[in-house]
XYZ file of C-alpha atoms in Angstrom:
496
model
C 10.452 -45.838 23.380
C 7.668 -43.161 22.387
C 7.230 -40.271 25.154
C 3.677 -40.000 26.901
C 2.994 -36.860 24.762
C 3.371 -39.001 21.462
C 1.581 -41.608 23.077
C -1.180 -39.187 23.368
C -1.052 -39.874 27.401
C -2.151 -36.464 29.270
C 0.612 -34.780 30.736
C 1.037 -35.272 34.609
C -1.348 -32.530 36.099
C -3.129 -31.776 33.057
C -6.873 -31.722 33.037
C -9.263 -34.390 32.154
C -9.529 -35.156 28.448
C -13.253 -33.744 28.976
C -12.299 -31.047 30.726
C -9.694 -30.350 28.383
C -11.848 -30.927 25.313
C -14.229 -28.443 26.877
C -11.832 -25.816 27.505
C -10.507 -25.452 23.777
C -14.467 -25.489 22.541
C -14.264 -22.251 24.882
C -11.212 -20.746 23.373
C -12.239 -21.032 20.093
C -15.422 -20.306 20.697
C -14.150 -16.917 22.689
C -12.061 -16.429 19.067
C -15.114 -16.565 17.025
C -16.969 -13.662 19.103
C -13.585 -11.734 18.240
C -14.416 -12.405 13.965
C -11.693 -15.014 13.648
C -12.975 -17.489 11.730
C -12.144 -21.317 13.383
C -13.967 -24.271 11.585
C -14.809 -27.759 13.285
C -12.229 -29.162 11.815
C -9.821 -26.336 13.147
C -10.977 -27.590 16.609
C -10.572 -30.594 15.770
C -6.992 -29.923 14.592
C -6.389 -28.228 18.161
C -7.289 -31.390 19.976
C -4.800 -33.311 17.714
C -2.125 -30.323 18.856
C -2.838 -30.611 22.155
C -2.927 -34.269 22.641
C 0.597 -34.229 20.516
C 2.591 -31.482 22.388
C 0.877 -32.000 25.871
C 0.694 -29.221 28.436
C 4.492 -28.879 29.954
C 5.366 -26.042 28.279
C 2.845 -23.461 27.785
C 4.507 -21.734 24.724
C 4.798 -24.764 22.853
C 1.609 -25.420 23.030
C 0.462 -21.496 22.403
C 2.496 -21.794 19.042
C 0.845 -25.061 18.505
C -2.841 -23.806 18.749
C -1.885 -20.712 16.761
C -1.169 -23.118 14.179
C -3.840 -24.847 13.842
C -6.417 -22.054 14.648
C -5.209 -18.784 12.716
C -5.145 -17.857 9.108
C -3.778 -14.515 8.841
C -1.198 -12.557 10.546
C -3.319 -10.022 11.891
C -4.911 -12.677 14.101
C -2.437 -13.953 16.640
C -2.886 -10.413 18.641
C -6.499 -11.523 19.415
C -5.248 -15.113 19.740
C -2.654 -14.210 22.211
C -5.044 -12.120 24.486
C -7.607 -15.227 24.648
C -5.256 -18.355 24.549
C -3.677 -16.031 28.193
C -7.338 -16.529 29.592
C -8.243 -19.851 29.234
C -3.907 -21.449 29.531
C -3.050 -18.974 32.143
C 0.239 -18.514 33.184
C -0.459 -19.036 37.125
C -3.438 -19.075 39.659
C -3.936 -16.400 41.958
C -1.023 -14.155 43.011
C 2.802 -15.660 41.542
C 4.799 -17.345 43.731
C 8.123 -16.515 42.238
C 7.415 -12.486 43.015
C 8.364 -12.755 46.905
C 12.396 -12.658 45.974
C 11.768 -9.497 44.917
C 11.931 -6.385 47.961
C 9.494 -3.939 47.809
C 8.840 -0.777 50.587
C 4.976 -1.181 51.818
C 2.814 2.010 51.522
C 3.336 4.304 49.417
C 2.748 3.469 45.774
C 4.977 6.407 44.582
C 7.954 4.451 46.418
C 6.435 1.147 45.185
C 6.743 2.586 41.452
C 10.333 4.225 41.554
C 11.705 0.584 43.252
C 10.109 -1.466 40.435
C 11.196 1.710 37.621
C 14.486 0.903 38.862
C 13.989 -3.280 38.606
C 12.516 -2.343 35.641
C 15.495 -0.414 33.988
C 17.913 -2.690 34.748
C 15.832 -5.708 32.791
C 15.495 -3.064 29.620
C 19.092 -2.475 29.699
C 20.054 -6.208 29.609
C 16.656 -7.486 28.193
C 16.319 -9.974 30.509
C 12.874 -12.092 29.426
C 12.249 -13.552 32.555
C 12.807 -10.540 34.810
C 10.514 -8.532 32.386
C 7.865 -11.352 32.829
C 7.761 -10.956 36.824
C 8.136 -7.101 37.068
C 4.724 -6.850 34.777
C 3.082 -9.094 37.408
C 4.234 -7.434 40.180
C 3.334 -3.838 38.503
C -0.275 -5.416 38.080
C 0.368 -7.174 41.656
C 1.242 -3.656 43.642
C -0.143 -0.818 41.337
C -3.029 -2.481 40.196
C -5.201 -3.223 42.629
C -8.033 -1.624 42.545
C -9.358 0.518 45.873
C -12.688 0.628 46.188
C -13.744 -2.790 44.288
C -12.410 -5.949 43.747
C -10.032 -6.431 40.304
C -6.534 -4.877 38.578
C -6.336 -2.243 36.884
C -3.384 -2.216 33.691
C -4.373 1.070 33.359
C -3.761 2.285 36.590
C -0.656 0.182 37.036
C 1.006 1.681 34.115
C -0.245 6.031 34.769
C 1.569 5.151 38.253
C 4.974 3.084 37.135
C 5.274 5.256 33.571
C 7.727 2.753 32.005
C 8.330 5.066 29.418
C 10.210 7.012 31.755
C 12.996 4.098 32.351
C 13.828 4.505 28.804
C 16.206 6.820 29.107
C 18.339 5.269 32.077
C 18.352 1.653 30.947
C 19.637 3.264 27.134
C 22.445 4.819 29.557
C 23.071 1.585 31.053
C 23.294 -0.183 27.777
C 25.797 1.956 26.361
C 27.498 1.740 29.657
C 28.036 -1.674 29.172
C 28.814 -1.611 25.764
C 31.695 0.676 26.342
C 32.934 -1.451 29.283
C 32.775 -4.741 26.732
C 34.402 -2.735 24.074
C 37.138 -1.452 26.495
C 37.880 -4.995 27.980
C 38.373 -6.783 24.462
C 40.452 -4.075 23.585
C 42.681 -4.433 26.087
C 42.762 -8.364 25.811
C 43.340 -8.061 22.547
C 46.474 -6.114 22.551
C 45.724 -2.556 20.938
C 42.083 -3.616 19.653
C 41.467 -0.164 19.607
C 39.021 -0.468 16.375
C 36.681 -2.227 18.676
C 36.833 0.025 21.362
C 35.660 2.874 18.981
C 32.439 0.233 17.487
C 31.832 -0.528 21.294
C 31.399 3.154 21.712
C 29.437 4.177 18.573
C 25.903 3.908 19.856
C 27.076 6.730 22.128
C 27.687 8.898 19.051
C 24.075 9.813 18.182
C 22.375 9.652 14.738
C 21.341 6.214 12.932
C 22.598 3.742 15.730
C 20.925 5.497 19.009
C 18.224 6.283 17.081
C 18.193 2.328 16.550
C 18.610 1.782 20.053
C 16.066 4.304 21.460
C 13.545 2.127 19.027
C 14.529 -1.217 20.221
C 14.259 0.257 23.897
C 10.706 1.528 22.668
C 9.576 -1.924 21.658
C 10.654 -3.693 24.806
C 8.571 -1.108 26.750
C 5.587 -2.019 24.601
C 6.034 -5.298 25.259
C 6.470 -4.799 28.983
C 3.024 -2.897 29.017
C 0.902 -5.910 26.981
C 2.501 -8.243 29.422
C 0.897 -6.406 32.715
C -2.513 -5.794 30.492
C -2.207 -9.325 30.164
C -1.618 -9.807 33.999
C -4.236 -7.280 34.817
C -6.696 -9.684 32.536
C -5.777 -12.610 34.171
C -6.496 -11.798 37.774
C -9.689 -10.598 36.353
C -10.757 -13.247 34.864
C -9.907 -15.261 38.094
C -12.752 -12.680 39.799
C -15.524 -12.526 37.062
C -14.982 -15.203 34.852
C -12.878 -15.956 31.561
C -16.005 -15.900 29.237
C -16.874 -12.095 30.469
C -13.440 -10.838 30.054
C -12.560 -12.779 26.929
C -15.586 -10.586 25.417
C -15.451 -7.134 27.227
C -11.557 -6.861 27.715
C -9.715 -8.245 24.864
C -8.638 -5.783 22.293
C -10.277 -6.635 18.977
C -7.263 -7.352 16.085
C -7.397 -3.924 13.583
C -9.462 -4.494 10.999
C -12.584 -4.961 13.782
C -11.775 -1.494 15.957
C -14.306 0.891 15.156
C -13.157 3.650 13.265
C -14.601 6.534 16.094
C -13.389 4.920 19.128
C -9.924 4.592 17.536
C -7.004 6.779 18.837
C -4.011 8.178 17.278
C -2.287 4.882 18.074
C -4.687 2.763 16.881
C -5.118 4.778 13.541
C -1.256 4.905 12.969
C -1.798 1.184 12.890
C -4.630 0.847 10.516
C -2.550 3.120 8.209
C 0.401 0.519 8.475
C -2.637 -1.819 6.833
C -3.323 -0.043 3.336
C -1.143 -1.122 1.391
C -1.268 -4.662 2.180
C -5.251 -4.004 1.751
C -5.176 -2.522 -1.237
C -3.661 -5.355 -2.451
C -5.559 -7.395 -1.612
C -8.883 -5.465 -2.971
C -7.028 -4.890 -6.317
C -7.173 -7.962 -6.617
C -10.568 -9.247 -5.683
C -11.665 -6.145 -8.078
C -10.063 -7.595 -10.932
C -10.797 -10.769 -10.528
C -14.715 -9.656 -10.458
C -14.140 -7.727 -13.518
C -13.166 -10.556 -15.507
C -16.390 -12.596 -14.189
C -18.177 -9.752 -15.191
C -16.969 -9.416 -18.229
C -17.756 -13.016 -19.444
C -21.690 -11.946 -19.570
C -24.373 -14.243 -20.293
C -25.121 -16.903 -22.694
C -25.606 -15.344 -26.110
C -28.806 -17.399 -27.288
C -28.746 -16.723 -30.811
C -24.867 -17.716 -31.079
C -25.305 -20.040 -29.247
C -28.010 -21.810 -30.874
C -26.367 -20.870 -34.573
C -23.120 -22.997 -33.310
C -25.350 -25.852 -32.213
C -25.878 -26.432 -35.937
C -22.664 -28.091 -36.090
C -23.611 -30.740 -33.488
C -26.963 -31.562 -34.479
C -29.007 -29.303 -32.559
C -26.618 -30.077 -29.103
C -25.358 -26.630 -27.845
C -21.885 -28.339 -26.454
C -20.320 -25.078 -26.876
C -22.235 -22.103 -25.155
C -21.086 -18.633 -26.621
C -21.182 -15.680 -24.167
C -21.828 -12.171 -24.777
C -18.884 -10.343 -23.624
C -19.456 -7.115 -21.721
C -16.806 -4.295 -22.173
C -15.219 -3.601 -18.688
C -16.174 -0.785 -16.708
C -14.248 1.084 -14.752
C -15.988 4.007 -12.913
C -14.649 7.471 -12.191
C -14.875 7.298 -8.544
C -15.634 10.842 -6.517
C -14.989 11.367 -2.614
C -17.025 13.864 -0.723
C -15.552 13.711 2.510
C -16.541 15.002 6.273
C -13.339 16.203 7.665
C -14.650 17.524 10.532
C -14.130 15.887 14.426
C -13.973 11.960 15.390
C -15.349 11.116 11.672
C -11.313 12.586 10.505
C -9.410 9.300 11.205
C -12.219 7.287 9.343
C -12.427 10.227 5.731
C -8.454 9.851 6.290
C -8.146 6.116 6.100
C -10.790 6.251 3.295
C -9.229 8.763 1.157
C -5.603 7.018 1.469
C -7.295 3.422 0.588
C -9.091 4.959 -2.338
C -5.731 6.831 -3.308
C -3.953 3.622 -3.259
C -6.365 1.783 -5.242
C -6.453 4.439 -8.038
C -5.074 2.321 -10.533
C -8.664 0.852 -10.496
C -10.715 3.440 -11.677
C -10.649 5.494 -14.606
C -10.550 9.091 -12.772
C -9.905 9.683 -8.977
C -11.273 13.273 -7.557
C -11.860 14.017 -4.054
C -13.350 16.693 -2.050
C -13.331 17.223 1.663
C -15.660 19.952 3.808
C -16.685 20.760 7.084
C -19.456 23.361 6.590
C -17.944 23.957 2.810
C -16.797 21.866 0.208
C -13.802 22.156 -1.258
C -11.440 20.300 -3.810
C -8.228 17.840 -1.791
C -7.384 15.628 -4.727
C -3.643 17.056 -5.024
C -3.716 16.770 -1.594
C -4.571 12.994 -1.603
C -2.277 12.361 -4.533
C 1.190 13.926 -2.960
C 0.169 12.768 0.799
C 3.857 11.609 1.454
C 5.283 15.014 0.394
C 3.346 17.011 2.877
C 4.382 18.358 6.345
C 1.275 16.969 7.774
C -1.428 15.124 7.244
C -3.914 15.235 4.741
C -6.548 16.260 7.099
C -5.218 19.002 9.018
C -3.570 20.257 5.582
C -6.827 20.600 4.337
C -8.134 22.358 7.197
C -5.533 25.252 6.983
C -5.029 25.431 3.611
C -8.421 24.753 1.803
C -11.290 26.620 2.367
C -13.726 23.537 4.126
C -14.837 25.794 6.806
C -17.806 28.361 6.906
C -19.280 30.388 9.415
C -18.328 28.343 12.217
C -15.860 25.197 12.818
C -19.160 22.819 13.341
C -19.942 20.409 10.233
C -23.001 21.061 8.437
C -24.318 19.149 5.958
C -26.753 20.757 4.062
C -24.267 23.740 3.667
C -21.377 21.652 2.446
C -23.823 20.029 -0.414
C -25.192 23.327 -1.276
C -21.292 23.909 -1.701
C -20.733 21.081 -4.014
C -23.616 21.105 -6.060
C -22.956 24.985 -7.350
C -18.823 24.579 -7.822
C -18.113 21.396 -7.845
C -21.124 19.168 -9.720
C -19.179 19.317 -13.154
C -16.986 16.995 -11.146
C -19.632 13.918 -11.802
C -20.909 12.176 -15.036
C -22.653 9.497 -16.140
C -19.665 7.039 -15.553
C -19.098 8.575 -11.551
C -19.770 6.527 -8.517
C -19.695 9.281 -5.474
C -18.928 8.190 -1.954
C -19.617 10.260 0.442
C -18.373 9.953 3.730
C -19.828 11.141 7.258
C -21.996 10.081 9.658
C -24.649 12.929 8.531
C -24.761 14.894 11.800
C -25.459 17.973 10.660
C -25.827 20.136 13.977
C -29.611 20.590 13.396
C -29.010 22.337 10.559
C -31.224 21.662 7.334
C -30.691 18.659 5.536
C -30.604 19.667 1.672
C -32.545 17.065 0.458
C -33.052 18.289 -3.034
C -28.993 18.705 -3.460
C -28.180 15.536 -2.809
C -30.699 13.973 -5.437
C -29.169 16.191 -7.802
C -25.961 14.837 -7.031
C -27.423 11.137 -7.269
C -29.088 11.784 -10.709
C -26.002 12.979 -12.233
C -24.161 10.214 -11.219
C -23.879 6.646 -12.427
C -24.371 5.214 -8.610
C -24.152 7.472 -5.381
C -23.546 5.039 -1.733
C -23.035 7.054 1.290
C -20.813 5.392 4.106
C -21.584 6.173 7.433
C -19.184 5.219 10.385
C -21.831 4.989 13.179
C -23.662 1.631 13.974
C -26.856 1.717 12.874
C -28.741 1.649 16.037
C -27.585 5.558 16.655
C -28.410 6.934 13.309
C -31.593 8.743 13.833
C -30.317 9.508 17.178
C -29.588 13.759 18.258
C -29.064 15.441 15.293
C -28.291 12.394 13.266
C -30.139 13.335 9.528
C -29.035 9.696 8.233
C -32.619 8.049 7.672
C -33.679 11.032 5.574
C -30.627 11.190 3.573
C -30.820 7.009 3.158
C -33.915 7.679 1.685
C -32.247 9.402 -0.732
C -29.343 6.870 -1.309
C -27.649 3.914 -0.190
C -26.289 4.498 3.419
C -23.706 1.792 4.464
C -22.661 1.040 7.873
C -18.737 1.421 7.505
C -16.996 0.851 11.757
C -13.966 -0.683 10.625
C -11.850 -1.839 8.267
C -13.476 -5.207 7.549
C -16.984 -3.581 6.852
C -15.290 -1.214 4.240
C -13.352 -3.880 2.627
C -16.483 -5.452 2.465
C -18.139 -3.208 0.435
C -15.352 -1.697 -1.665
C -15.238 -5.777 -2.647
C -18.638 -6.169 -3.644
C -19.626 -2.795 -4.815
C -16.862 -0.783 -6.836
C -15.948 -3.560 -9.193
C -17.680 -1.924 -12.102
């Protein structure tokens, strides 16, 4: 006999079907404002999941939304976040945290009891006590003082999981040894497995293992009370306000200024896979390109085998073009980790243009491209290589614009022909110095197409000592935040 949930019966407790319906409109609709793209028939296909799996368990259904609703990989991190607001986990403060013994007071005492909880779950990677030790974090070290709402941030500066790594790594070995020593001496002179028992103790490749799977569990730990933190919050101000304000966009939407180290490690993680992907679409546009138009006069001389009837259009084929492709990049301050991410996309899409050169400054210009090319041999990065060992810096450590073009234009122009695109990169704040108007025309005359990218929304160019509407005057400036809006236009515009 079929179960209620293939029946399509609701699932004792569970929501009106209209209520229910209206809720997933409101997740997906919360998705879209986060750039994931969910059709009507994706909802559609949600309702179908839902009314399938029911609501009993809450991670059955999460993998069955996720489903229906995501298309790439790099989705399910938004997904997550949002499907936590609108299927939470509990209402109001948990239940199943008053087992747990806490001093009252002090939130230094509250932290070192629930470090040590907290070490003991890392050691034996306990799920479950993990899952109430990041609501009570958010429960006891959240709270904010002097207005209502959690704080994830504040819960994690006071309990510092990262500082439990250490002890619950000692534990683990700790038990290890103690397993190792017991089946050795049930097994009768198993002294082999005493000595593999004991080898994550020894140092090199296996702690280091370890210390990284200890790592990841604390990362985990400290999305869990973010997503604690967000769920109280929600309970106070609403899902739809938090769903927009506090979930973390996926990668490829995080502004390139706003990102930190972190977050930029992360995007680098993404080139490859991207440049890929852009390969790709370049090539594919090539070959479009190179089909051309409809050669009339062919055309029209073939249709004299079919009576006039042009059944067999001839094209005029266009030789492929593949540009030299010239980086002038600002090195200097927050615009770094976007020139960076640039240079290394560019660098792995080489293969796509003909000739690959690229020059970095800060007040100067200088010449990176060996820089760019043997990235993975140097000590350190690309940019602060650059800045001790080429000379991108004038007078002063401020970026200056119209002194780094004045730069490039008398060493470095023979760099550009006829068959160059240039992209330069910055966000043309130039410290009120003077623009250089007439340099950069030079440099767009020379060259087959110039585009400047400019990491900045829009609505702040012109803004301080922003220069950008005079130098768009000039050329093409291009809004370029994050990942997708470069894709974007390394899609559409450097195919030939």
């Amino acid at each position: 006999m079929p179960s209620p949930a293939e029946r399509g019966a609701p699932s004792r407790g569970a929501p009106a079907p209209d209520a229910l319906a209206e809720r997933l409109v409101d997740l997906t609709t919360a998705l879209r404002g986060h750039g994931l793209g969910v059709g009507t028939s994706d909802v559609a296909d949600a309702g179908r999941v839902t009314r399938v799996l029911g609501l009993d368990d809450r991670e059955r259904l999460r993998e069955g939304l996720a489903s229906a609703l995501l298309r790439r990989s790099g989705q399910r991190e938004v997904f997550d976040q949002v499907f936590d607001l609108y299927f939470p986990a509990a209402l109001g403060a948990r239940s199943d945290l008053a087992d747990v013994e806490l001093p009252e007071g002090d939130p230094r005492e509250v932290a070192e009891a629930i470090r040590a909880l907290l070490t003991d779950a890392l050691a034996t990677n306990d799920e479950r006590a993990l899952e109430q030790l990041a609501a009570l974090t958010a429960e006891r070290l959240g709270e904010l003082a002097k207005q209502p709402g959690w704080s994830a941030a504040q819960a994690l500066d006071r309990l510092a999981p990262q500082t439990a790594i250490a002890g619950a790594m000692e534990q683990a070995q700790a038990r290890l040894v103690g397993d190792g020593e017991g089946g050795a001496t049930s097994a009768q002179g198993g002294g082999s497995a005493g000595s593999g028992g004991g080898a994550v103790g020894q140092g090199g490749f296996a702690e280091s293992l370890a210390r990284d799977e200890m790592r990841s569990r604390v990362a985990e730990f400290r999305r869990k009370v973010e997503a604690e933190s967000r769920r109280r919050n929600a309970e106070l101000r609403g899902r739809e306000r938090i769903a927009r304000y506090a979930v973390r966009d996926s990668a490829d939407r995080r502004d390139f200024l706003s990102s930190g180290s972190r977050d930029l490690a992360e995007l680098r993680t993404t080139i490859d896979p991207l440049a890929k992907r852009l390969a790709a679409r370049l090539s594919a546009r090539r070959r479009q390109a190179a089909r051309g138009e409809i050669d009339v006069r062919k055309t029209l001389r073939r249709s004299l085998s079919t009576g006039g009837v042009p059944i067999d259009p001839a094209m005029a084929h266009r030789r492929p073009h593949r540009p030299d492709l010239v980086l002038l990049c600002d090195i200097s301050g927050s615009v770094a980790g976007f020139s960076a991410f640039t240079m290394a996309l560019m660098q792995a899409l080489s293969t796509q243009f003909r000739k690959l050169r690229v020059f970095a400054f800060v007040s100067t210009t200088d010449e990176i491209t060996d820089l760019v090319r043997d990235a993975d041999r140097l000590a350190d990065d690309v940019v602060t290589t650059a800045l001790r060992t080429r000379k991108v810096l004038g007078w002063g450590a401020s970026s200056s614009y119209g002194q780094a073009l004045d730069s490039f234009v008398d060493g470095h122009l023979d760099a550009i022909g006829p068959r160059s695109t240039v992209l330069i990169l910055g966000d043309a704040r130039s410290n009120y110095g003077l623009p250089r108007l007439e340099q950069l025309r030079t440099i767009r005359d020379q060259a087959r197409r110039t585009y400047w990218l400019n990491p900045e929304p829009a609505r702040s160019w012109d803004t301080g000592d922003s220069l950008a509407g005079q130098y768009a005057r000039v050329v093409g400036m291009h809004e370029c935040r994050n990942v997708e809006q470069l894709r974007t236009f390394v899609g559409r515009t450097l195919a030939g």
